[in-house]
mmCIF file of C-alpha atoms in Angstrom:
data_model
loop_
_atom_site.group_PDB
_atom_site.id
_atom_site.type_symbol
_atom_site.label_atom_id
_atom_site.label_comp_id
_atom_site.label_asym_id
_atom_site.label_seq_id
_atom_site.Cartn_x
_atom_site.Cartn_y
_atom_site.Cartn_z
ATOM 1 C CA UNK D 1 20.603 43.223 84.703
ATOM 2 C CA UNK D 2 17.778 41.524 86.055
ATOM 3 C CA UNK D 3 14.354 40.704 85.256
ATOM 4 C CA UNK D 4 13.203 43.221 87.384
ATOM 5 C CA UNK D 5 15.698 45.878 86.758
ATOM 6 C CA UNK D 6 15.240 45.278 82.450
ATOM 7 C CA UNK D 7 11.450 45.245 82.904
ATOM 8 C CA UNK D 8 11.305 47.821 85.218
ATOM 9 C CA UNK D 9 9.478 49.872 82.958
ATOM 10 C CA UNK D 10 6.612 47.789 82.577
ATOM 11 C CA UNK D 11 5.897 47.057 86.259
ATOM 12 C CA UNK D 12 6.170 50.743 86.932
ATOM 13 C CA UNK D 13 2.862 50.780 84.707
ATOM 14 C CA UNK D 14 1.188 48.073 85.979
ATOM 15 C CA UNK D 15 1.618 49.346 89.585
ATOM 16 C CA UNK D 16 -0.022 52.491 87.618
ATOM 17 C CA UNK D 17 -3.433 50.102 86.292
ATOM 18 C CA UNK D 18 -3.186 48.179 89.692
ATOM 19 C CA UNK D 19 -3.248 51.642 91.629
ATOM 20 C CA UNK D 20 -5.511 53.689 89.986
ATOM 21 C CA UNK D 21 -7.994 51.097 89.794
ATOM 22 C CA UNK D 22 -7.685 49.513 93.675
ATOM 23 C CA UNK D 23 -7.877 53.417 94.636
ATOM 24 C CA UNK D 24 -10.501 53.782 92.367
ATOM 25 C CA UNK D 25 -12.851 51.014 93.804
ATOM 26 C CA UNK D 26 -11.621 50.265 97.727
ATOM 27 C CA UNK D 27 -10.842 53.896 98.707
ATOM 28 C CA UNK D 28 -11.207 53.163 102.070
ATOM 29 C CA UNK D 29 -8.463 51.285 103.257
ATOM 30 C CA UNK D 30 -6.199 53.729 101.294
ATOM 31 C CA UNK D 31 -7.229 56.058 103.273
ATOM 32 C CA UNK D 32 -6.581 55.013 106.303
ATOM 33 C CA UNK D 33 -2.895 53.863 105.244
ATOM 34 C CA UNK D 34 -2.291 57.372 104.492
ATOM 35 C CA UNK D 35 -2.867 58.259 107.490
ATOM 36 C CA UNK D 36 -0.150 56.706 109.208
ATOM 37 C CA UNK D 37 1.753 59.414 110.035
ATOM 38 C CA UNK D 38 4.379 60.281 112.741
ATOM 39 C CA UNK D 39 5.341 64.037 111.911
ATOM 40 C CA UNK D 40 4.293 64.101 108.388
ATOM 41 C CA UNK D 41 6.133 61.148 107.485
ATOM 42 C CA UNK D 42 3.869 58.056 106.612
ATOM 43 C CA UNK D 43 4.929 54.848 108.500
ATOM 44 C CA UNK D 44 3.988 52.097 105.725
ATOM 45 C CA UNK D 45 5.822 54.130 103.017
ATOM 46 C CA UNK D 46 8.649 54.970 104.985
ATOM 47 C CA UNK D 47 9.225 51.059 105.695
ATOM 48 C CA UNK D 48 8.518 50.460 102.323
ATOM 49 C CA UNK D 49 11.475 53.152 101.263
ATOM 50 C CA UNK D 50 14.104 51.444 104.107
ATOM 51 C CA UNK D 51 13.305 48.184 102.122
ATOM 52 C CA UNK D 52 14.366 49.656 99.007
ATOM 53 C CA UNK D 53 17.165 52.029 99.848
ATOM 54 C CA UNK D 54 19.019 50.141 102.317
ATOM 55 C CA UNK D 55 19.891 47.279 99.749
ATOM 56 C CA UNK D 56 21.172 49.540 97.060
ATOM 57 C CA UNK D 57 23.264 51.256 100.067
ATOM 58 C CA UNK D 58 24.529 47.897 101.266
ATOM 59 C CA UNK D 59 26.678 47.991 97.676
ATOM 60 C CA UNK D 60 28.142 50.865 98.715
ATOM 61 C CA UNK D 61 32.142 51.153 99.891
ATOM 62 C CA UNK D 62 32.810 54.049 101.654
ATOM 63 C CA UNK D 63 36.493 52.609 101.548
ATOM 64 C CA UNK D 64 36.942 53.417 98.022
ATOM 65 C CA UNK D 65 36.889 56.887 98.414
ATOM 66 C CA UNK D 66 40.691 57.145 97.790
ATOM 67 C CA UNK D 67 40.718 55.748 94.296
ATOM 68 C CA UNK D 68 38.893 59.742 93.633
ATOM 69 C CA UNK D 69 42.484 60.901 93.088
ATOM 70 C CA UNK D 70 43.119 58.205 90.393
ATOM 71 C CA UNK D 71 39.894 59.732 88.002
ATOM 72 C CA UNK D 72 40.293 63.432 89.242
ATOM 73 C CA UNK D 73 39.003 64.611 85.539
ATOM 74 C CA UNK D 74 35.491 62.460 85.678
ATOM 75 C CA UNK D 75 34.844 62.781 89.033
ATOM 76 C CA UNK D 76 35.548 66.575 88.728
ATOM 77 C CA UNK D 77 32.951 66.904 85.766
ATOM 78 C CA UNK D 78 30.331 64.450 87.476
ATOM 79 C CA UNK D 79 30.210 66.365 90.896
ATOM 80 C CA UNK D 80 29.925 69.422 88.039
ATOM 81 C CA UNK D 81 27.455 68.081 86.879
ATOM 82 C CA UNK D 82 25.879 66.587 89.586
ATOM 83 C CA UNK D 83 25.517 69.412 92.355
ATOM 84 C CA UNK D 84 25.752 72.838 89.566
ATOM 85 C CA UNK D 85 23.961 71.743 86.395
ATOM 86 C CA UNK D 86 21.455 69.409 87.137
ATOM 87 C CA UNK D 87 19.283 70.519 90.233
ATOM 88 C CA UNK D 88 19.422 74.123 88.627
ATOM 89 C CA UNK D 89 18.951 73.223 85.685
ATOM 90 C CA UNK D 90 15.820 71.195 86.422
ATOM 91 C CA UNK D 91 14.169 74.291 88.167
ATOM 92 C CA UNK D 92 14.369 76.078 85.124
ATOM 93 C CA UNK D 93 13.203 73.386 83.109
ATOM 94 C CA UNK D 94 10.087 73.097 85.711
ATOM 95 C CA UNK D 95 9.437 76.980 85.332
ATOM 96 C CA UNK D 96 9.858 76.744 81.718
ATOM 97 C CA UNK D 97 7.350 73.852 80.844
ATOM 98 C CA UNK D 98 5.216 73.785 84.152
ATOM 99 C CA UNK D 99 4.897 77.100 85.009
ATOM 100 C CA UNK D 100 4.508 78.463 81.697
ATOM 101 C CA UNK D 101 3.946 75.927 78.694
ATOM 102 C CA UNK D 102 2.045 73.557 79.998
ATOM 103 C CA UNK D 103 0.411 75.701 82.927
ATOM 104 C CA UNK D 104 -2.952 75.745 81.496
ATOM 105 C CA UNK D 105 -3.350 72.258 80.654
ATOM 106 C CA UNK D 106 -1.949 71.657 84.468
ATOM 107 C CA UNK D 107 -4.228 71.985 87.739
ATOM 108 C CA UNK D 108 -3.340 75.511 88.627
ATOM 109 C CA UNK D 109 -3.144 74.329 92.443
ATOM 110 C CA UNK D 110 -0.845 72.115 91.416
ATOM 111 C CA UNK D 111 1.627 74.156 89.726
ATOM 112 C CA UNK D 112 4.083 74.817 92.709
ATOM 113 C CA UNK D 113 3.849 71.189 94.083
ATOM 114 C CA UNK D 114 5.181 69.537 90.542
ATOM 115 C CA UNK D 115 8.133 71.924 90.420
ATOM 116 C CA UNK D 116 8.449 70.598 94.028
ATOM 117 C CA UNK D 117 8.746 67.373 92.668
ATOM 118 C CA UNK D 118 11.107 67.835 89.876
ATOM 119 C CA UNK D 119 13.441 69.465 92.090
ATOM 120 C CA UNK D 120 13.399 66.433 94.770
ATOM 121 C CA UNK D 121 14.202 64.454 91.824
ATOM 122 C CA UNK D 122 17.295 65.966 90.508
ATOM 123 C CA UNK D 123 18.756 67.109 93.392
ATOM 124 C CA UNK D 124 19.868 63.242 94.438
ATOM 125 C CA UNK D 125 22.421 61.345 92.241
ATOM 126 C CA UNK D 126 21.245 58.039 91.675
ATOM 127 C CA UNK D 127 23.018 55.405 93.613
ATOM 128 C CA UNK D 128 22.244 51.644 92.804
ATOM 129 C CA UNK D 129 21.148 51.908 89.144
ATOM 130 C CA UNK D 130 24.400 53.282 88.185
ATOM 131 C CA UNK D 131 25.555 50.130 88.625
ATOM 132 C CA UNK D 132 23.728 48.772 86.166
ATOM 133 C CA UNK D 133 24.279 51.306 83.535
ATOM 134 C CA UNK D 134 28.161 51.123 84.429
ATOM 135 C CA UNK D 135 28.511 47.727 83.544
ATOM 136 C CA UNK D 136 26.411 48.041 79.853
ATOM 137 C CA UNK D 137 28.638 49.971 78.902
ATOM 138 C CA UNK D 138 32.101 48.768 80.308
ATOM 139 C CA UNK D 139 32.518 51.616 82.873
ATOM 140 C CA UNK D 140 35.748 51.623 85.164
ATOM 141 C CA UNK D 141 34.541 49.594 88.202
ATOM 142 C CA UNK D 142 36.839 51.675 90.444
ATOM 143 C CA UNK D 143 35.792 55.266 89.176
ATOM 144 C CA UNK D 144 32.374 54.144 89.800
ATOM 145 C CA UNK D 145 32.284 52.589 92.680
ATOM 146 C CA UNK D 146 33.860 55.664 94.327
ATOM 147 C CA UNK D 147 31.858 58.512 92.850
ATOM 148 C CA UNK D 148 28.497 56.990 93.960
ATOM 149 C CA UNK D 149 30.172 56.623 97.534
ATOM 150 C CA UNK D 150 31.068 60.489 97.019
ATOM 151 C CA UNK D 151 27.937 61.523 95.792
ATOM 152 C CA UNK D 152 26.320 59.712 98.682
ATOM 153 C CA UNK D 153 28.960 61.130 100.971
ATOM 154 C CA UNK D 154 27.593 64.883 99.194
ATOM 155 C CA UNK D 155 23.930 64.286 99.638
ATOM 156 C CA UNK D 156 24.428 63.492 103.427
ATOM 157 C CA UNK D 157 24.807 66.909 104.175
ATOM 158 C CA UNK D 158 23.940 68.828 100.686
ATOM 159 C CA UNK D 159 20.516 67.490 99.888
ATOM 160 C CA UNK D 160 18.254 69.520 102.378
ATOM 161 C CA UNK D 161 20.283 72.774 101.769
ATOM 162 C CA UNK D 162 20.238 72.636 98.103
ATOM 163 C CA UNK D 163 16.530 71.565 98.048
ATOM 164 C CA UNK D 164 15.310 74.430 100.427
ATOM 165 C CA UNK D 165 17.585 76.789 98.231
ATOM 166 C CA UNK D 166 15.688 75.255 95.029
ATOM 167 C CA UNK D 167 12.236 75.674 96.480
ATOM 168 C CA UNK D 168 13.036 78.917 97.629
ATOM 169 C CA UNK D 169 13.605 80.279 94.534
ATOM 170 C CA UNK D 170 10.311 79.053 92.953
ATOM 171 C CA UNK D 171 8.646 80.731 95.685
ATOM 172 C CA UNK D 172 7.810 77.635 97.261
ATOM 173 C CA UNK D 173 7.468 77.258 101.079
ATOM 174 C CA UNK D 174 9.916 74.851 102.975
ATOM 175 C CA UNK D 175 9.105 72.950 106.111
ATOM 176 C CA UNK D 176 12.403 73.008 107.369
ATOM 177 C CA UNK D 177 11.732 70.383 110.302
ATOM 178 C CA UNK D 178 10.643 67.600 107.344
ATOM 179 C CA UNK D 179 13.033 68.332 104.682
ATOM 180 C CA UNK D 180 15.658 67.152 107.571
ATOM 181 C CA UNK D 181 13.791 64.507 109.590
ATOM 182 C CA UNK D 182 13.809 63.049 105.718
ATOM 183 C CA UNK D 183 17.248 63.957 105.401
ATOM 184 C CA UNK D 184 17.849 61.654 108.593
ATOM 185 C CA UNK D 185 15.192 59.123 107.403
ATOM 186 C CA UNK D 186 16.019 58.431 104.410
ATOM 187 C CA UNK D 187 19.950 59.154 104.091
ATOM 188 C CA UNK D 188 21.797 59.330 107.300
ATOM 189 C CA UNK D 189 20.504 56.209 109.080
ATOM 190 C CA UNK D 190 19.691 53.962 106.265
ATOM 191 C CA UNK D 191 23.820 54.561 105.292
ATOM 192 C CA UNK D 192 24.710 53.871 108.608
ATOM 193 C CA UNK D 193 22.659 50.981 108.770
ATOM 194 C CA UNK D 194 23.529 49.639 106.062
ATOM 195 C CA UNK D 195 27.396 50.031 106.430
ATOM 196 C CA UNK D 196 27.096 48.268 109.605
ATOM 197 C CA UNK D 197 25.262 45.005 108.080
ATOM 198 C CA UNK D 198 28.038 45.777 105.124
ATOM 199 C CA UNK D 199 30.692 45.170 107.239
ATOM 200 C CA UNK D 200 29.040 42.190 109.475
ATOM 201 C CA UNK D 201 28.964 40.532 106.158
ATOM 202 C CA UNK D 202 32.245 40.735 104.758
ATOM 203 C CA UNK D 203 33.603 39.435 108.062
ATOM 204 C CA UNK D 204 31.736 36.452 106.807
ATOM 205 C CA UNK D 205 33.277 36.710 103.485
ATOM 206 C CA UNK D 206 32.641 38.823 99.916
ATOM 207 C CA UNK D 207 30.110 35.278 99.106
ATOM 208 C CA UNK D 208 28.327 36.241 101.362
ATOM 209 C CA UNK D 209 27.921 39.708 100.809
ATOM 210 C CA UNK D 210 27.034 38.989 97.259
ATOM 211 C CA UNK D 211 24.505 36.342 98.084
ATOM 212 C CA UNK D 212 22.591 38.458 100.074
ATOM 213 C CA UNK D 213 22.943 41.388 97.738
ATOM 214 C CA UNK D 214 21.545 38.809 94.721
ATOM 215 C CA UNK D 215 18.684 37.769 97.486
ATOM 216 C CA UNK D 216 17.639 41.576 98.659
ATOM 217 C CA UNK D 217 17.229 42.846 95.005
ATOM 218 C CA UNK D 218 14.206 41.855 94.065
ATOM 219 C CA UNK D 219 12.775 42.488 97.685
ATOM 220 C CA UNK D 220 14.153 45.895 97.120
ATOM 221 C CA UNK D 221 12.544 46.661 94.030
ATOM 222 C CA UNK D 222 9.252 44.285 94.884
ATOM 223 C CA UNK D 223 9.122 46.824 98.050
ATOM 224 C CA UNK D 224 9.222 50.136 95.162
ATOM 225 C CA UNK D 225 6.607 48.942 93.327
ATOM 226 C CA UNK D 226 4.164 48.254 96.279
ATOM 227 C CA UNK D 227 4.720 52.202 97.228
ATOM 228 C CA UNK D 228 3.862 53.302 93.580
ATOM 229 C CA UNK D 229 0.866 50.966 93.996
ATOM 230 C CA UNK D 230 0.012 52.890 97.242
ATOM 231 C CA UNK D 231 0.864 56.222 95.422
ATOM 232 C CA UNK D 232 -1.152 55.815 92.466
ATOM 233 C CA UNK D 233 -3.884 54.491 94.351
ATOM 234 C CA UNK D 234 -3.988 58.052 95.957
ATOM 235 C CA UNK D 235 -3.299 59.799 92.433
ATOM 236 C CA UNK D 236 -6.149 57.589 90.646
ATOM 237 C CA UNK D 237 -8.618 60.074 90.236
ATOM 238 C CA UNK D 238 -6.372 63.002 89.309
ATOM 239 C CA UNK D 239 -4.939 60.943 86.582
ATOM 240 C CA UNK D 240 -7.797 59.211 85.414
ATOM 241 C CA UNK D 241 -9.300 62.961 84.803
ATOM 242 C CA UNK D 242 -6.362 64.176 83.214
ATOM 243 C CA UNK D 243 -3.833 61.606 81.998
ATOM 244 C CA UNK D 244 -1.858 63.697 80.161
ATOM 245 C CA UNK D 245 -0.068 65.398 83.018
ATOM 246 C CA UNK D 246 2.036 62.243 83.181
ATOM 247 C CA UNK D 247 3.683 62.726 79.460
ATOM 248 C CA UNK D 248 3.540 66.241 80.539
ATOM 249 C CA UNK D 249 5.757 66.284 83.760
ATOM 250 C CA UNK D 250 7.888 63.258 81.591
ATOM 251 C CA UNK D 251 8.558 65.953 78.721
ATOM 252 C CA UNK D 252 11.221 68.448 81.158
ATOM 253 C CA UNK D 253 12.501 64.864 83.133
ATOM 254 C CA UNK D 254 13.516 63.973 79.473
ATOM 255 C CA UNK D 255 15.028 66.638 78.205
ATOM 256 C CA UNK D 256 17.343 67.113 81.469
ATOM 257 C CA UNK D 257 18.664 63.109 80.684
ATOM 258 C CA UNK D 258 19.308 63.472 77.675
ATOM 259 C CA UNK D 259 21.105 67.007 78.232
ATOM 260 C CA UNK D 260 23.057 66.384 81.335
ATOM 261 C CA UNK D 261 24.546 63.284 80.479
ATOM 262 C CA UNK D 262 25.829 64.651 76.680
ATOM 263 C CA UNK D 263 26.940 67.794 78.900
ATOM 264 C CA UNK D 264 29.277 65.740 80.854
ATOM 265 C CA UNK D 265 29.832 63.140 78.133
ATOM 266 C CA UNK D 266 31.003 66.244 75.797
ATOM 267 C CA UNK D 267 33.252 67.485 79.085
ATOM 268 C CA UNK D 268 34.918 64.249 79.676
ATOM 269 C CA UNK D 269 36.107 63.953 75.782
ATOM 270 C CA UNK D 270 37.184 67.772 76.241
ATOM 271 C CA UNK D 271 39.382 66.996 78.980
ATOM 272 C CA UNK D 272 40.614 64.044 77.907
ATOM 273 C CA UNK D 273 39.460 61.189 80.341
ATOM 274 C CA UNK D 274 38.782 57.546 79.102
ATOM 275 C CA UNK D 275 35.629 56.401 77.079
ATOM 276 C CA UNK D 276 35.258 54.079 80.341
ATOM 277 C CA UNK D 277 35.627 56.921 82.757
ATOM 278 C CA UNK D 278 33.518 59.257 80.594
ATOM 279 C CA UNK D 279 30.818 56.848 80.007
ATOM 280 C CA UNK D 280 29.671 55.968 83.537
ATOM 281 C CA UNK D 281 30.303 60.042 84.467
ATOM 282 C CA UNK D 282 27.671 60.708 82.080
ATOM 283 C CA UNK D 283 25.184 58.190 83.438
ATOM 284 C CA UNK D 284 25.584 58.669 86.885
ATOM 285 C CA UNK D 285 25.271 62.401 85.911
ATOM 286 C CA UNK D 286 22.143 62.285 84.415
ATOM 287 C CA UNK D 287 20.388 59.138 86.254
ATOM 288 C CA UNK D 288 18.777 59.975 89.630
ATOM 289 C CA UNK D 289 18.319 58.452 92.769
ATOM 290 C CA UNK D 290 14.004 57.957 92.900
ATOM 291 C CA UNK D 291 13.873 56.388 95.568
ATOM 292 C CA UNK D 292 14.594 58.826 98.064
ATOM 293 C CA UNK D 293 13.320 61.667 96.240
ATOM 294 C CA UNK D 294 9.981 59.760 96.298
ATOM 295 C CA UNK D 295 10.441 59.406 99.631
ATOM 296 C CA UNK D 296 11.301 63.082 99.821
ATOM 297 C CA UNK D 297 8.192 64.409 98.363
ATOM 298 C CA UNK D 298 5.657 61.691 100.257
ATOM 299 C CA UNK D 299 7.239 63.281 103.772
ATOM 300 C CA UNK D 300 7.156 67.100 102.136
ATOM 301 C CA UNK D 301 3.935 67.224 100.661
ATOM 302 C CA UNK D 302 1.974 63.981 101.102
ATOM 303 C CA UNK D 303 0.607 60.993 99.050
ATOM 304 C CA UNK D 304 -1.778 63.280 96.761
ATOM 305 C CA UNK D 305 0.706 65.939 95.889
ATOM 306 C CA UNK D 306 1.859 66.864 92.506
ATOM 307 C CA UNK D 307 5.567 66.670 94.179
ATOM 308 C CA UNK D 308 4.661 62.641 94.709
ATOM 309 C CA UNK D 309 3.802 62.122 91.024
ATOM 310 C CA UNK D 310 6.011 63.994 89.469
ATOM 311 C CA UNK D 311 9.030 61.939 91.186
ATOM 312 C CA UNK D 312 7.151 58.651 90.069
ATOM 313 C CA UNK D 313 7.101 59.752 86.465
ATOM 314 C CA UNK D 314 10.513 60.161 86.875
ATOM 315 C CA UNK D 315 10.555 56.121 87.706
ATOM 316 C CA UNK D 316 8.309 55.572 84.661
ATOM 317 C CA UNK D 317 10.962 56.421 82.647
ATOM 318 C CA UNK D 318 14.365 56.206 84.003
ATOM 319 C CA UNK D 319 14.810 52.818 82.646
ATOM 320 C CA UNK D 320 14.044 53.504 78.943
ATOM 321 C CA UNK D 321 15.602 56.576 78.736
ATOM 322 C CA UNK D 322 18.785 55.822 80.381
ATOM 323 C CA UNK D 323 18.623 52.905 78.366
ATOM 324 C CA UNK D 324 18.697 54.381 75.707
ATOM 325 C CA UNK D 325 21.810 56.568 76.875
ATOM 326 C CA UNK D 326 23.778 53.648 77.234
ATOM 327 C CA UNK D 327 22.954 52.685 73.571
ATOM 328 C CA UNK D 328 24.269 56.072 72.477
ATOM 329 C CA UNK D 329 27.561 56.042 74.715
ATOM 330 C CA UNK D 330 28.256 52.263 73.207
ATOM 331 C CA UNK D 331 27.957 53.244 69.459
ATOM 332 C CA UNK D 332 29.618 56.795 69.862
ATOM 333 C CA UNK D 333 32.569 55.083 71.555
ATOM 334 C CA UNK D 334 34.809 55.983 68.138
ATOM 335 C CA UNK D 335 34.064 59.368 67.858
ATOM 336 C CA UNK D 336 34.881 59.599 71.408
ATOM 337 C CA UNK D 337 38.274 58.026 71.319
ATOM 338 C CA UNK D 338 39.358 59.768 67.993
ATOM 339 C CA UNK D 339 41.950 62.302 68.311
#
């Protein structure tokens, strides 16, 4: 893992400090980046998200969809998982604790916007992180590799449909046109884009597909922190008057980690798949992709929206939590394995 990737945590909050504070005292020039727009979807932030999400694509092999049949148990429980559990799930985690709970310690115009936002956030598998977490805790390189390029095959034409079906149900109005011009945005061309540059790079060689994956990760993450600088900027003044919505939209973002990754963890052991199957299924089932649901909720409801926010809590604490996952997979390993 990388300094960036271990510390990710901590930059996430300085971006925070920088943020609120540049928004705070320059407003103007904020401003005016926000409104950038070409049909709702800002043009800074939307280079900003190509930087980040077409290095973690370029990983990606699309080839190694035929190793599914070799893990049919784990990938079985993490699509399970993955597209029934955890986007549902979430909206009634949302409706529990934001519409209910915590609704009068919440802006009541808000209300809709940070269920928005939860949604956008579980409703996309992560995709480059899970590469990370894999490798902590000696996942099955193959099994990995060729769920994330399922899951990413899934979200091409699942994300918008699920997310509109999600939104609809919390009473939520969807603009159809930018749910799918984000769709296209932010998934469909930034795979195929990315595929392409995969390939012109392996005709040079795997070397030098891995040196220019070890080069683009820091831009790629350097490129996510400069959006939640841009974000918070925006959010400064609602969090500076009422900081605790952050720990409160990070208390139902929590709970659905730590849930949906023992829920498929549990599964795996039940049906009798391989700590280093089962280990990875349960991380990539309970770790999301931020990026683009960051992305998402910028395009869907704008910079200052409690959908924005809410998806960059989820970044606040992805790293820790999922950390701390890992930890628990590792040490449970003979429980797991005992007959």
């Amino acid at each position: 893992m990388s300094i960036f990737e271990r510390y990710l945590t901590l930059w996430v909050f300085l971006c925070i400090v920088v943020g609120v504070v540049l928004g705070q005292a320059i407003p103007a020039p904020f401003h005016w980046l926000g409104g950038l727009e070409v049909a709702r979807v800002n043009i800074p932030v939307g280079l900003l998200i190509w930087v980040m999400i077409i290095p973690m694509l370029l990983r990606i092999d699309f080839s190694a969809l035929h190793e599914v049949r070799k893990h049919w148990r784990g990938i079985g429980v993490t699509l399970f998982i993955n597209w029934a559990v955890k986007p549902f799930s979430m909206a009634l985690l949302g409706w529990l604790f934001i519409r209910h709970l915590f609704a009068p310690y919440l802006p009541a115009e808000q209300l809709d916007s940070y269920i928005a936002g939860l949604v956008l956030l579980a409703a996309a598998p992560c995709t480059a992180m899970v590469f990370v977490w894999s490798r902590l805790v000696n996942g099955e390189p193959l099994f990995t590799l060729s769920q994330v390029a399922l899951n990413d095959t899934i979200m091409v034409f699942a994300f918008a449909p699920l997310v509109a079906l999600l939104l609809g149900l919390s009473a939520i109005i969807v603009p159809w046109d930018t749910l799918l011009v984000s769709v296209v945005l932010y998934i469909v061309l930034p795979v195929l884009l990315a595929q392409v540059w995969r390939k012109l790079l392996l005709v040079r060689g795997e070397e030098v597909l891995q040196r220019t994956l070890a080069a683009l990760g820091p831009i790629s993450i350097s490129a996510l922190l400069l959006t939640l600088v841009l974000l918070f900027a925006f959010q400064g003044k609602a969090i500076v008057e009422q900081p605790l919505v952050i720990l409160m939209l990070a208390v139902p973002i929590t709970i659905q980690v730590y849930f949906t990754s023992g829920f498929a963890y549990w599964l795996n052991r039940r049906f009798g798949e391989a700590h280093c199957v089962a280990g990875p299924s349960a991380l990539i089932g309970a770790s999301n992709f931020f990026e683009l649901a960051v992305a998402a909720a910028i395009s869907l409801f704008g910079f200052e929206s409690g959908a924005a926010l809410a998806t960059v809590v989820g970044v606040l604490i992805e790293v820790p939590v999922m950390l701390s996952v890992v930890y628990i997979v590792k040490r449970s390993q003979l429980w797991y394995e005992r007959s």
